[in-house]
Coordinates of N, CA and C in Angstrom, one line a residue:
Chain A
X95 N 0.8 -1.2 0.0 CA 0.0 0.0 0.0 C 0.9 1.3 0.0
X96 N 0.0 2.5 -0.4 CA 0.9 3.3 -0.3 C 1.2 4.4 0.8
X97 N 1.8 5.0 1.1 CA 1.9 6.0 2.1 C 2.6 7.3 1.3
X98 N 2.5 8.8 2.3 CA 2.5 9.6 2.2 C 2.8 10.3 3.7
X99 N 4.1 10.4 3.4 CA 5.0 11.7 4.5 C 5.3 13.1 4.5
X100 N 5.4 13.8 5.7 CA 5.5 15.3 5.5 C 6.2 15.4 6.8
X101 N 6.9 16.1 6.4 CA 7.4 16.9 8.0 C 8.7 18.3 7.4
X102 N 8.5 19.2 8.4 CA 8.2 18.8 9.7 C 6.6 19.1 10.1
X103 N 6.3 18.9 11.3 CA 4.4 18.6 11.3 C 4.4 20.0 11.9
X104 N 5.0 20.7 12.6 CA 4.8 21.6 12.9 C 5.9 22.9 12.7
X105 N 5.8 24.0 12.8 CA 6.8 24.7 12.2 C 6.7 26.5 12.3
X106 N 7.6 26.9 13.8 CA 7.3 28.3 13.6 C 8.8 29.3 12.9
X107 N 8.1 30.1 12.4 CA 9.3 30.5 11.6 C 9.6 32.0 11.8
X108 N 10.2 33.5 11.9 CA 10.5 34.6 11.9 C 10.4 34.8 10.3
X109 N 10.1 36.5 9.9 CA 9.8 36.5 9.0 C 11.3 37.0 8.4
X110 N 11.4 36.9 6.9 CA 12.5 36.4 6.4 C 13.4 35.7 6.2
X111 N 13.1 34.6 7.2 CA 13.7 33.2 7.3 C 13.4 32.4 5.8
X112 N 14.4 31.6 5.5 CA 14.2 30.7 4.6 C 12.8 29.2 5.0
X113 N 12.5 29.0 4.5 CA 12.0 28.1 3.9 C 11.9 26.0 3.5
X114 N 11.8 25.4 4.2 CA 12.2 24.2 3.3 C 11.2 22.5 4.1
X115 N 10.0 22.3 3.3 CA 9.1 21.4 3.7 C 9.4 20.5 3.0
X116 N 9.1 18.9 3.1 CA 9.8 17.8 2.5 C 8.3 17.0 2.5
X117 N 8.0 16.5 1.3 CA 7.4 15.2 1.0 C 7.7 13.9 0.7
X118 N 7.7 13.3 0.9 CA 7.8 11.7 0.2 C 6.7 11.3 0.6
X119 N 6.8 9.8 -0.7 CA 5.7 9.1 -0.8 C 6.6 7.9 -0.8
X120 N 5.8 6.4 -0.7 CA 6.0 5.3 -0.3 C 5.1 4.6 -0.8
X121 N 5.9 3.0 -1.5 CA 4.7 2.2 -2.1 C 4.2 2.7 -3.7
X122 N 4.8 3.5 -4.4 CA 4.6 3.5 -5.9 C 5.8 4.3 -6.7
X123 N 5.1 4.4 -8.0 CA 6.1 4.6 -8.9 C 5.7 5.8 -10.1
X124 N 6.4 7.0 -9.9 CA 6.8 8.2 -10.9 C 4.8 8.8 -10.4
X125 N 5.0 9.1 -9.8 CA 3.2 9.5 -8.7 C 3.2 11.2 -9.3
X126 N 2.1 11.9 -9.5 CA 1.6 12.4 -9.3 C 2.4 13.4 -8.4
X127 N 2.8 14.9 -8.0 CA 2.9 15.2 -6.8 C 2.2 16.7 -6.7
X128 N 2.0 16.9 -5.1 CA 0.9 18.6 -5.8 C 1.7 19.2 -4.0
X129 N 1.6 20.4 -4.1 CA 1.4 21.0 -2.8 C -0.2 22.0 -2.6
X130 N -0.5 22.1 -1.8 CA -1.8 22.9 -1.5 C -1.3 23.6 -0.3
X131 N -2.1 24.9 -0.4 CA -2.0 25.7 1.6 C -3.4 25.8 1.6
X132 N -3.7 25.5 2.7 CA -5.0 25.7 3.5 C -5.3 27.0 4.2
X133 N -5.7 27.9 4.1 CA -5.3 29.3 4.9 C -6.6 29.2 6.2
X134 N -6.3 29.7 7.5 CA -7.3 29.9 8.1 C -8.8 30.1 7.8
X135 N -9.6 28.7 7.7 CA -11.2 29.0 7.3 C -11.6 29.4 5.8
X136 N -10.3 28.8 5.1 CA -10.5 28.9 3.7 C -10.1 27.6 2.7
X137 N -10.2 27.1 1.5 CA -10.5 26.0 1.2 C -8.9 25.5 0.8
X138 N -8.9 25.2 0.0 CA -7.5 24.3 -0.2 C -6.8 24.9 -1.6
X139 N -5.6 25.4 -1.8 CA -5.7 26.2 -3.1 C -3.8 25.2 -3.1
X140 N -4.2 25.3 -4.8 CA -2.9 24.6 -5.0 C -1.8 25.1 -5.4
X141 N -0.8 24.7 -5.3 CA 0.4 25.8 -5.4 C 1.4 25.5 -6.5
X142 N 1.5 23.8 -6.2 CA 2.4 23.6 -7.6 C 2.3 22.1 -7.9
X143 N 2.0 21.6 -9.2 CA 2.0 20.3 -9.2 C 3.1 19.9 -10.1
X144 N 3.7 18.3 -9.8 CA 5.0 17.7 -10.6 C 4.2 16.1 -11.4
X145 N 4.9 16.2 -12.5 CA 4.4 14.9 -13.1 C 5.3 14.1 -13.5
X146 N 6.8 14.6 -13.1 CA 8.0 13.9 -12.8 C 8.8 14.5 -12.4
X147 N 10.1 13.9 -12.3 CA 11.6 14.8 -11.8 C 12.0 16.2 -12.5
X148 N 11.8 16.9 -11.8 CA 12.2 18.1 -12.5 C 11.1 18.4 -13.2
X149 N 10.3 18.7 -13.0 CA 8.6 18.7 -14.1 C 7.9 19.6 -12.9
X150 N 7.9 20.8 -12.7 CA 7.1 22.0 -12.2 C 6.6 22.3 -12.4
X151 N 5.3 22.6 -12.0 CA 4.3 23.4 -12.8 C 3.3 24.3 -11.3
X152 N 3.5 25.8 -11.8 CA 3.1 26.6 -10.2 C 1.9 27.0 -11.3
X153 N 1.2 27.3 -10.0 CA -0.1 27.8 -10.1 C -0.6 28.6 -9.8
X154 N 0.7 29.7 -8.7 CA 0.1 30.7 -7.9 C 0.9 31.5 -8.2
X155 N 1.6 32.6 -8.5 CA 2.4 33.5 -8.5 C 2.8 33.6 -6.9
X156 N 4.0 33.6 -6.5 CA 4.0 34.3 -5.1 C 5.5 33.5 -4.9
X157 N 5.5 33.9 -3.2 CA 7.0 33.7 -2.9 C 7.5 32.2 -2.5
X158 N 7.0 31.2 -2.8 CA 7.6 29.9 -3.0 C 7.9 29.2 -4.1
X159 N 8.7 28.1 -3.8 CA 9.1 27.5 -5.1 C 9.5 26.3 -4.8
X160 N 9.2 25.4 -6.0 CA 9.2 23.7 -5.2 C 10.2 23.2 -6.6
X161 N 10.0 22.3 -5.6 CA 11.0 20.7 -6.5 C 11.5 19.4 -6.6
X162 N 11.8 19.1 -7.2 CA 11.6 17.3 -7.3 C 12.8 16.7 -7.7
X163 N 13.6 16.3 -6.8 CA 15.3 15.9 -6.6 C 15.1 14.4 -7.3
X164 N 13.9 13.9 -6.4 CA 13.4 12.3 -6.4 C 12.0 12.1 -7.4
X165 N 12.4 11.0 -7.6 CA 10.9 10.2 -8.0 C 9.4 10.7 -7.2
X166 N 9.9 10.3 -6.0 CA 8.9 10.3 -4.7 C 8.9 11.5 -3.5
X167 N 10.0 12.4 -3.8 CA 10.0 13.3 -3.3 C 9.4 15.0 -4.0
X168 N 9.0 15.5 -3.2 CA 8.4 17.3 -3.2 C 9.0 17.9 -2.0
X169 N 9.6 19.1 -2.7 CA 10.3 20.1 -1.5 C 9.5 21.3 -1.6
X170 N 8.8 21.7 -1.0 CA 8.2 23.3 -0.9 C 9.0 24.4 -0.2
X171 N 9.8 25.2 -0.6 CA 10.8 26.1 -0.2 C 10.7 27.5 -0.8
X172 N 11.1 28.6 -0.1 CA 11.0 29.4 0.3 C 12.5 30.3 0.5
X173 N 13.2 31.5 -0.6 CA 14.0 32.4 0.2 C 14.1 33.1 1.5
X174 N 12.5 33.6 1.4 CA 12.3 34.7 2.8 C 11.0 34.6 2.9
X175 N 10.8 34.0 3.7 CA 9.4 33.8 4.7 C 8.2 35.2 4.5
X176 N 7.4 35.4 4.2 CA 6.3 36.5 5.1 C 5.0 36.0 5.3
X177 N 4.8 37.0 6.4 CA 3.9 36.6 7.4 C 2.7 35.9 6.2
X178 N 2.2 36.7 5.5 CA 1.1 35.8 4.6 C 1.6 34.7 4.3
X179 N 2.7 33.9 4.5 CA 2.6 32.2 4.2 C 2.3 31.4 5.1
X180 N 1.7 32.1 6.2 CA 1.7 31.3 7.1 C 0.3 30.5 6.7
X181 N 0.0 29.2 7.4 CA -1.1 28.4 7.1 C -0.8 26.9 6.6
X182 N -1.3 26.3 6.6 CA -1.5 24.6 7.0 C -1.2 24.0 5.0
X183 N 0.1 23.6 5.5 CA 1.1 23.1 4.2 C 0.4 21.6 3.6
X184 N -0.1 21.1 2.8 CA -0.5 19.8 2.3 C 0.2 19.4 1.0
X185 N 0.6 18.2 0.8 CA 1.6 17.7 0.0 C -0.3 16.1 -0.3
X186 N 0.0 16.6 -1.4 CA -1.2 14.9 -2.2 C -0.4 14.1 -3.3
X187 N -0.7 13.1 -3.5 CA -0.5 12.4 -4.7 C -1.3 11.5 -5.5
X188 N -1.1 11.3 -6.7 CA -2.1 10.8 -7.1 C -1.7 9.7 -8.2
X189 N -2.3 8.7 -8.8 CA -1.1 7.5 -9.7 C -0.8 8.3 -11.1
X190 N 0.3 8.3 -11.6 CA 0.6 9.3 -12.8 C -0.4 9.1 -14.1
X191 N -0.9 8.0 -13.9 CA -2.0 7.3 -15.2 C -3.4 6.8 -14.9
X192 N -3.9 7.0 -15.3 CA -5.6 6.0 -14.7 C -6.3 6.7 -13.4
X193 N -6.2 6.6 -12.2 CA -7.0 7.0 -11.5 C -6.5 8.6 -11.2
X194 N -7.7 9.4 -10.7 CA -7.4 11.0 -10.3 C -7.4 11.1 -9.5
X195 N -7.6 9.9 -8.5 CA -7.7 10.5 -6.9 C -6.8 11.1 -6.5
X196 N -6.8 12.1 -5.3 CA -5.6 12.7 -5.1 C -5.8 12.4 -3.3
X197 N -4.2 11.8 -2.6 CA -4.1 11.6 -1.1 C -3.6 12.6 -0.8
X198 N -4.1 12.7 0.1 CA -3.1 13.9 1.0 C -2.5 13.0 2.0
X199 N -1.2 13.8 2.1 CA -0.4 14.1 3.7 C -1.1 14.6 4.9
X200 N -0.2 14.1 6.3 CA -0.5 14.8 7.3 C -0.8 16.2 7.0
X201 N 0.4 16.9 6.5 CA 0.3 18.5 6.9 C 1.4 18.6 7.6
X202 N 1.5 20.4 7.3 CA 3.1 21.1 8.1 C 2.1 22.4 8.4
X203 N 2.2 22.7 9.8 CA 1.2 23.7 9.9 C 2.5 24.8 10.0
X204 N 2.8 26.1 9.8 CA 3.8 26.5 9.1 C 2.9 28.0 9.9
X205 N 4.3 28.4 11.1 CA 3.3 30.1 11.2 C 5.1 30.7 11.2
X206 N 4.3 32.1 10.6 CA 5.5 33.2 10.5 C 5.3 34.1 11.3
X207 N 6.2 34.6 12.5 CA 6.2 35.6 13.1 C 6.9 37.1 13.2
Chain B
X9 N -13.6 30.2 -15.7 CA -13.1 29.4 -14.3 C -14.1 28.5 -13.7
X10 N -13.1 27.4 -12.9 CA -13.8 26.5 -12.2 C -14.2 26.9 -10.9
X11 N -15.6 26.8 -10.8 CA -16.1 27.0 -9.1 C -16.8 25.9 -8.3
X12 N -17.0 26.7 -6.9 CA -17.4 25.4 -6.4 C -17.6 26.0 -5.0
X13 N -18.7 25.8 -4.7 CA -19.3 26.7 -3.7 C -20.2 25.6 -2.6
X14 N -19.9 25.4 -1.6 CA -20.4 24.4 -0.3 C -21.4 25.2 0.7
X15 N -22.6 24.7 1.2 CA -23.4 24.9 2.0 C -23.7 23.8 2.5
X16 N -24.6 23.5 3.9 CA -23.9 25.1 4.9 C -22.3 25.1 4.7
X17 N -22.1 26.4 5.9 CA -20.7 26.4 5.8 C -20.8 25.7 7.2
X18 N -21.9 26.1 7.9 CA -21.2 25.2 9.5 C -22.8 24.3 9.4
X19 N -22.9 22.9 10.5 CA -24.2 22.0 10.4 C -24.1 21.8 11.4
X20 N -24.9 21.9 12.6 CA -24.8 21.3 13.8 C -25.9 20.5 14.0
X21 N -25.8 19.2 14.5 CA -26.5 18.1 14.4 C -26.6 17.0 15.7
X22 N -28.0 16.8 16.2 CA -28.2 15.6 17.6 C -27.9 14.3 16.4
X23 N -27.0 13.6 17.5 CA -27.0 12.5 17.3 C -28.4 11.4 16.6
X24 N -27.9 11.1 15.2 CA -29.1 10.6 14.6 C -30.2 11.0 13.6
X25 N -29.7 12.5 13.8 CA -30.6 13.6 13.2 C -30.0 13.5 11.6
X26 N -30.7 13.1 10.6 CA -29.8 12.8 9.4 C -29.9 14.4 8.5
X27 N -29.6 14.6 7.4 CA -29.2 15.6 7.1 C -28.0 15.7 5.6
X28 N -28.2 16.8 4.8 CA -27.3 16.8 3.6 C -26.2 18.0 3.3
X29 N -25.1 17.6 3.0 CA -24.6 18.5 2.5 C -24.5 19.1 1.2
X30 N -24.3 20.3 0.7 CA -24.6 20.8 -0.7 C -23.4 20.9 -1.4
X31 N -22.9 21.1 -2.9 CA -21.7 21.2 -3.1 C -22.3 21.5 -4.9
X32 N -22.5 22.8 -4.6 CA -22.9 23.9 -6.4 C -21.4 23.5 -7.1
X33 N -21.9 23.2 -8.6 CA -20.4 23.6 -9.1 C -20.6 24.3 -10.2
X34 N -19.3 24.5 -10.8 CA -19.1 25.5 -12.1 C -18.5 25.2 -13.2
X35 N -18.2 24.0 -13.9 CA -17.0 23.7 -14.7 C -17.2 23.2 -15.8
X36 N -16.1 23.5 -16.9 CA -16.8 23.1 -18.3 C -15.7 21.7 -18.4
X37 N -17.0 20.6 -18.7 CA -16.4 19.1 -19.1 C -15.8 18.6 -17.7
X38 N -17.2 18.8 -17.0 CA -16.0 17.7 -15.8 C -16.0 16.5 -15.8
X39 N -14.8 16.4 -15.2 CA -14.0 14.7 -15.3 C -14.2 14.1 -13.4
X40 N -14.9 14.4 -12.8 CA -14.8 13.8 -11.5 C -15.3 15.2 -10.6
X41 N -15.9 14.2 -9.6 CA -16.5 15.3 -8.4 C -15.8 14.3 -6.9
X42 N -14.9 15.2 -6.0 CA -14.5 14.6 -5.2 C -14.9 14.9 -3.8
X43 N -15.2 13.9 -2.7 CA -16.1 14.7 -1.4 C -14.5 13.9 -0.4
X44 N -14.2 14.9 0.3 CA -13.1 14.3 1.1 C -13.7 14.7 2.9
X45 N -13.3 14.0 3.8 CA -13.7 13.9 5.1 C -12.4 14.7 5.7
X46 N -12.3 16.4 6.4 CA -11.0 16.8 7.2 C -11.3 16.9 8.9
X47 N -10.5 16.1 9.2 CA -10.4 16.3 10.7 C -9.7 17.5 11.3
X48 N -9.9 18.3 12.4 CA -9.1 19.1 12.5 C -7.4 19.0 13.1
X49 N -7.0 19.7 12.1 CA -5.5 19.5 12.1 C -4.8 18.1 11.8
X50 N -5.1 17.9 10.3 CA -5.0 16.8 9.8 C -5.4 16.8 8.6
X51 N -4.6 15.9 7.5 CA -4.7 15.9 6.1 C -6.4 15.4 5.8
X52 N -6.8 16.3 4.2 CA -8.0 15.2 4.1 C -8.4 13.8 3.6
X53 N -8.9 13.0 3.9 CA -9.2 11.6 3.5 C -9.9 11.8 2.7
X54 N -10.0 10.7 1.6 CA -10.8 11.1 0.4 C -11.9 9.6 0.4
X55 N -12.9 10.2 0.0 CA -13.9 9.6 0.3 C -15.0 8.7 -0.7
X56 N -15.1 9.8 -1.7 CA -16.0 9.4 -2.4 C -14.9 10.0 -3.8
X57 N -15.6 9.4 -5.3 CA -15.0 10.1 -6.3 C -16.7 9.9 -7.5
X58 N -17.2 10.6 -8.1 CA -18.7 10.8 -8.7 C -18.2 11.2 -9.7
X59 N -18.5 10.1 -11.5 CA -17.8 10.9 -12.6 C -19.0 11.3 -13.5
X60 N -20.0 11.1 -12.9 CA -21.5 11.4 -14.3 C -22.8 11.4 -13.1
X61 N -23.7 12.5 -13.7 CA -25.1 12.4 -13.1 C -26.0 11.0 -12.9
X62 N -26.2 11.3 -11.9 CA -26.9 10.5 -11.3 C -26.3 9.2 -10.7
X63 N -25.3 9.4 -10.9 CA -24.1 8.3 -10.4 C -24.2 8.4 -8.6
X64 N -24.6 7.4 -7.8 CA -24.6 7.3 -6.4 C -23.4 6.2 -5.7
X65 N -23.0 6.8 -4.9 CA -21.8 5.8 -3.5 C -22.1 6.2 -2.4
X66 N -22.2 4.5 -1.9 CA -22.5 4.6 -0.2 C -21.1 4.1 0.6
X67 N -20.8 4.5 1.6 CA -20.3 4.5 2.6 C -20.7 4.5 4.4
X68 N -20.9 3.6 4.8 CA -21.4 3.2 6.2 C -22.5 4.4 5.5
X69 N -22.4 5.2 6.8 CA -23.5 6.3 7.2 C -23.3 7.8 6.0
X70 N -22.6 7.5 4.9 CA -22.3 8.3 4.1 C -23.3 8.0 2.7
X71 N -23.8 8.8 1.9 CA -24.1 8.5 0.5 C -23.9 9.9 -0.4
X72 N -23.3 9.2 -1.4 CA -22.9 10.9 -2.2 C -24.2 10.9 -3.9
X73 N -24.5 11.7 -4.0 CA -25.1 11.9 -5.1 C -24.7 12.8 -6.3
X74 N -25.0 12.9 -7.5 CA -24.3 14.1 -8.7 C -25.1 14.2 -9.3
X75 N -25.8 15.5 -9.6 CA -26.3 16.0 -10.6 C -25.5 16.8 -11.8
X76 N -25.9 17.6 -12.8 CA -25.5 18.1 -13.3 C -25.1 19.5 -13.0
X77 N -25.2 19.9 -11.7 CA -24.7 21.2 -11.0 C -24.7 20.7 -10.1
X78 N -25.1 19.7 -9.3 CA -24.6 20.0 -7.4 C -24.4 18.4 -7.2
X79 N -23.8 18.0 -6.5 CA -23.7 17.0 -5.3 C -24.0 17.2 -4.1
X80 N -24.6 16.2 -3.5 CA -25.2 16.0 -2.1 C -24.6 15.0 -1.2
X81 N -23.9 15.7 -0.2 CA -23.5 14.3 0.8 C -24.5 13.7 2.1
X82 N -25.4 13.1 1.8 CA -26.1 12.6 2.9 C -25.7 12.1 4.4
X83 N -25.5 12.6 5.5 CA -25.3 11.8 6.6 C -26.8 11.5 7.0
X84 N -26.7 9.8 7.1 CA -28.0 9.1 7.7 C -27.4 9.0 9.1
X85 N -28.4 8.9 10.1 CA -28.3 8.8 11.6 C -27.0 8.8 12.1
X86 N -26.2 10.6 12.1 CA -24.5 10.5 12.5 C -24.4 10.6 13.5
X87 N -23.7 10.0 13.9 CA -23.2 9.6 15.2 C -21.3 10.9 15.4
X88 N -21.7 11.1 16.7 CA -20.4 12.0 16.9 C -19.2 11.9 16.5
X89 N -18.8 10.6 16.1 CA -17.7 9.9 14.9 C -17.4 11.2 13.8
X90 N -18.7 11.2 12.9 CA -18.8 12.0 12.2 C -18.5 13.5 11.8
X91 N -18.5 14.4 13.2 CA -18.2 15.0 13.7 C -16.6 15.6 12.3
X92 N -16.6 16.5 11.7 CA -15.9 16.7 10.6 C -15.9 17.9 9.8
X93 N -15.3 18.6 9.0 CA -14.9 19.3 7.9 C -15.0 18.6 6.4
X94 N -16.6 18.6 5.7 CA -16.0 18.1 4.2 C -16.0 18.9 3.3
X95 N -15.1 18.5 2.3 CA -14.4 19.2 1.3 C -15.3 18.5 0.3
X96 N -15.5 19.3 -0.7 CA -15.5 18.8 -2.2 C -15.0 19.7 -2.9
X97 N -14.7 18.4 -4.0 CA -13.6 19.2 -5.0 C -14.2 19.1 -6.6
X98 N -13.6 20.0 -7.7 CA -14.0 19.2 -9.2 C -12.6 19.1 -10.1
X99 N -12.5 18.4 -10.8 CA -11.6 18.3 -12.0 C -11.9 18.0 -12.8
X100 N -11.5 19.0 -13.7 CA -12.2 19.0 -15.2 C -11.2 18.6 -16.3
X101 N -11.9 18.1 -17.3 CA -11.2 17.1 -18.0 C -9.9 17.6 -18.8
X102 N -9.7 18.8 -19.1 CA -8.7 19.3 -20.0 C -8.0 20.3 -19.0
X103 N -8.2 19.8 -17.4 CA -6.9 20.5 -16.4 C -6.2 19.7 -15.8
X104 N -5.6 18.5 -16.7 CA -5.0 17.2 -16.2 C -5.4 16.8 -14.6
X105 N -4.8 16.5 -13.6 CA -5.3 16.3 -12.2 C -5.9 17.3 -11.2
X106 N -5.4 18.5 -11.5 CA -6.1 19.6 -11.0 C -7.3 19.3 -10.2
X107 N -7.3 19.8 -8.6 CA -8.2 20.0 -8.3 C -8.7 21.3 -7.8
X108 N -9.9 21.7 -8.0 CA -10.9 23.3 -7.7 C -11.4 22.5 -6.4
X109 N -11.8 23.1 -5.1 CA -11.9 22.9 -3.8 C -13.2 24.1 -3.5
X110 N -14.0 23.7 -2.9 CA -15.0 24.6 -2.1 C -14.9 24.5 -0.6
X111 N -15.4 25.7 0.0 CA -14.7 26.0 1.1 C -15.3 24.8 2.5
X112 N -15.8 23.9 2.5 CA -16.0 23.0 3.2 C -17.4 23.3 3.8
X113 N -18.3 22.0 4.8 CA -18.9 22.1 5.6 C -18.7 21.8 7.0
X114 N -18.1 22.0 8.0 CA -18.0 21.9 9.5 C -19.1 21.5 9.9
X115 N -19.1 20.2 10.1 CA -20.4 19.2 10.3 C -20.0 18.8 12.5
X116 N -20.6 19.3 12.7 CA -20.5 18.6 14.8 C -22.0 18.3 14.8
X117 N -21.8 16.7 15.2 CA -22.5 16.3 15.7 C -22.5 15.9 17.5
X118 N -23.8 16.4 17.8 CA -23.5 16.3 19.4 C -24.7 15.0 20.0
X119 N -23.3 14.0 20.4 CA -24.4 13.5 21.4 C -25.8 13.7 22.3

């Protein structure tokens, strides 16, 4: 079966600080990868999805930037932190072919001070 | 643009008291309607996946329905288990996996 990792689970940060969340997945092969932030009391918006190594695709204009070292890895990172990134980090995946479901991860709840 | 708009936004409910959730959409050529279950502070579980009207799935005390504009999530007699945040989502056929998300329903059910 498959699993889906995130850390770190929690995460406070100063603003201007750099940046750097980690995904893996477990139990498949060339997956799907997406990040979403969840903002306080608002729905799930996506930020960037990969459909292989090195295969980016952002969706939001703004100050992060991801990437895909691994098969099974997503890094969501960041130069300089601000306060607007703060909010609840989610990493999904989904199988590269055939089905659309999309899993999510735990979550990185992520505040900037 | 794809939309997707959920009512209520909050449902407070006695144990047993059954009840539906709404989920309007907006999208040209969709390819799937997804209803996911979020606990607080914690990833969402996905639940149901609905690719054509009239198309229905059950789950224990769950059943999802699709029309050609809305889905309906039914909770039959919930029990405080239930107790949740659902999400639905749409993906449409020519935004490869992409999903559009509506802002959820905060479902407490109180013994």
């Amino acid at each position: 079966s498959q699993t889906i990792h995130q850390w770190p689970a929690t995460l406070v940060q100063p603003v201007g600080s750099p940046l750097s969340l980690e995904c893996t997945v477990e139990g498949t092969s060339n997956p799907n990868l997406y990040w979403y932030r969840q903002a306080a009391g608002r729905g799930l918006q996506l930020l960037f999805y990969s459909v292989g190594i090195g295969q980016i695709s952002s969706e939001v204009p703004q100050n992060l930037s991801a990437s895909r070292p691994q098969d099974r890895q997503f890094i969501l990172s960041s130069k300089k932190l601000l306060l607007s990134d703060s909010g609840f980090y989610l990493c999904a995946w989904s199988f590269g072919s055939g089905t659309d479901t999309q899993y999510f991860g735990p979550g990185t709840r992520l505040t900037v001070l | 643009e794809d939309q997707v708009t959920q009512s209520p936004e909050a449902l407070r409910l006695q144990e047993g008291e059954s009840s539906s959730l709404n989920c309007s959409y907006t999208v040209s050529g969709l390819r799937g309607l997804f209803w996911y279950r979020q606990d607080p502070g914690k990833g969402p579980e996905f639940l149901f996946t609905l690719y054509s009207a009239g198309e229905e799935k059950e789950k224990e005390r769950l059943k999802a329905t699709l029309t050609k504009k809305e889905s309906f999530l039914h909770i039959t007699a919930p029990k405080p288990e239930d107790s949740a945040t659902y999400l639905c989502a749409v993906q449409r056929g020519a935004a490869g996996n992409k999903l559009t998300f509506g802002g959820g329903t905060r479902v407490l059910v109180k013994p």
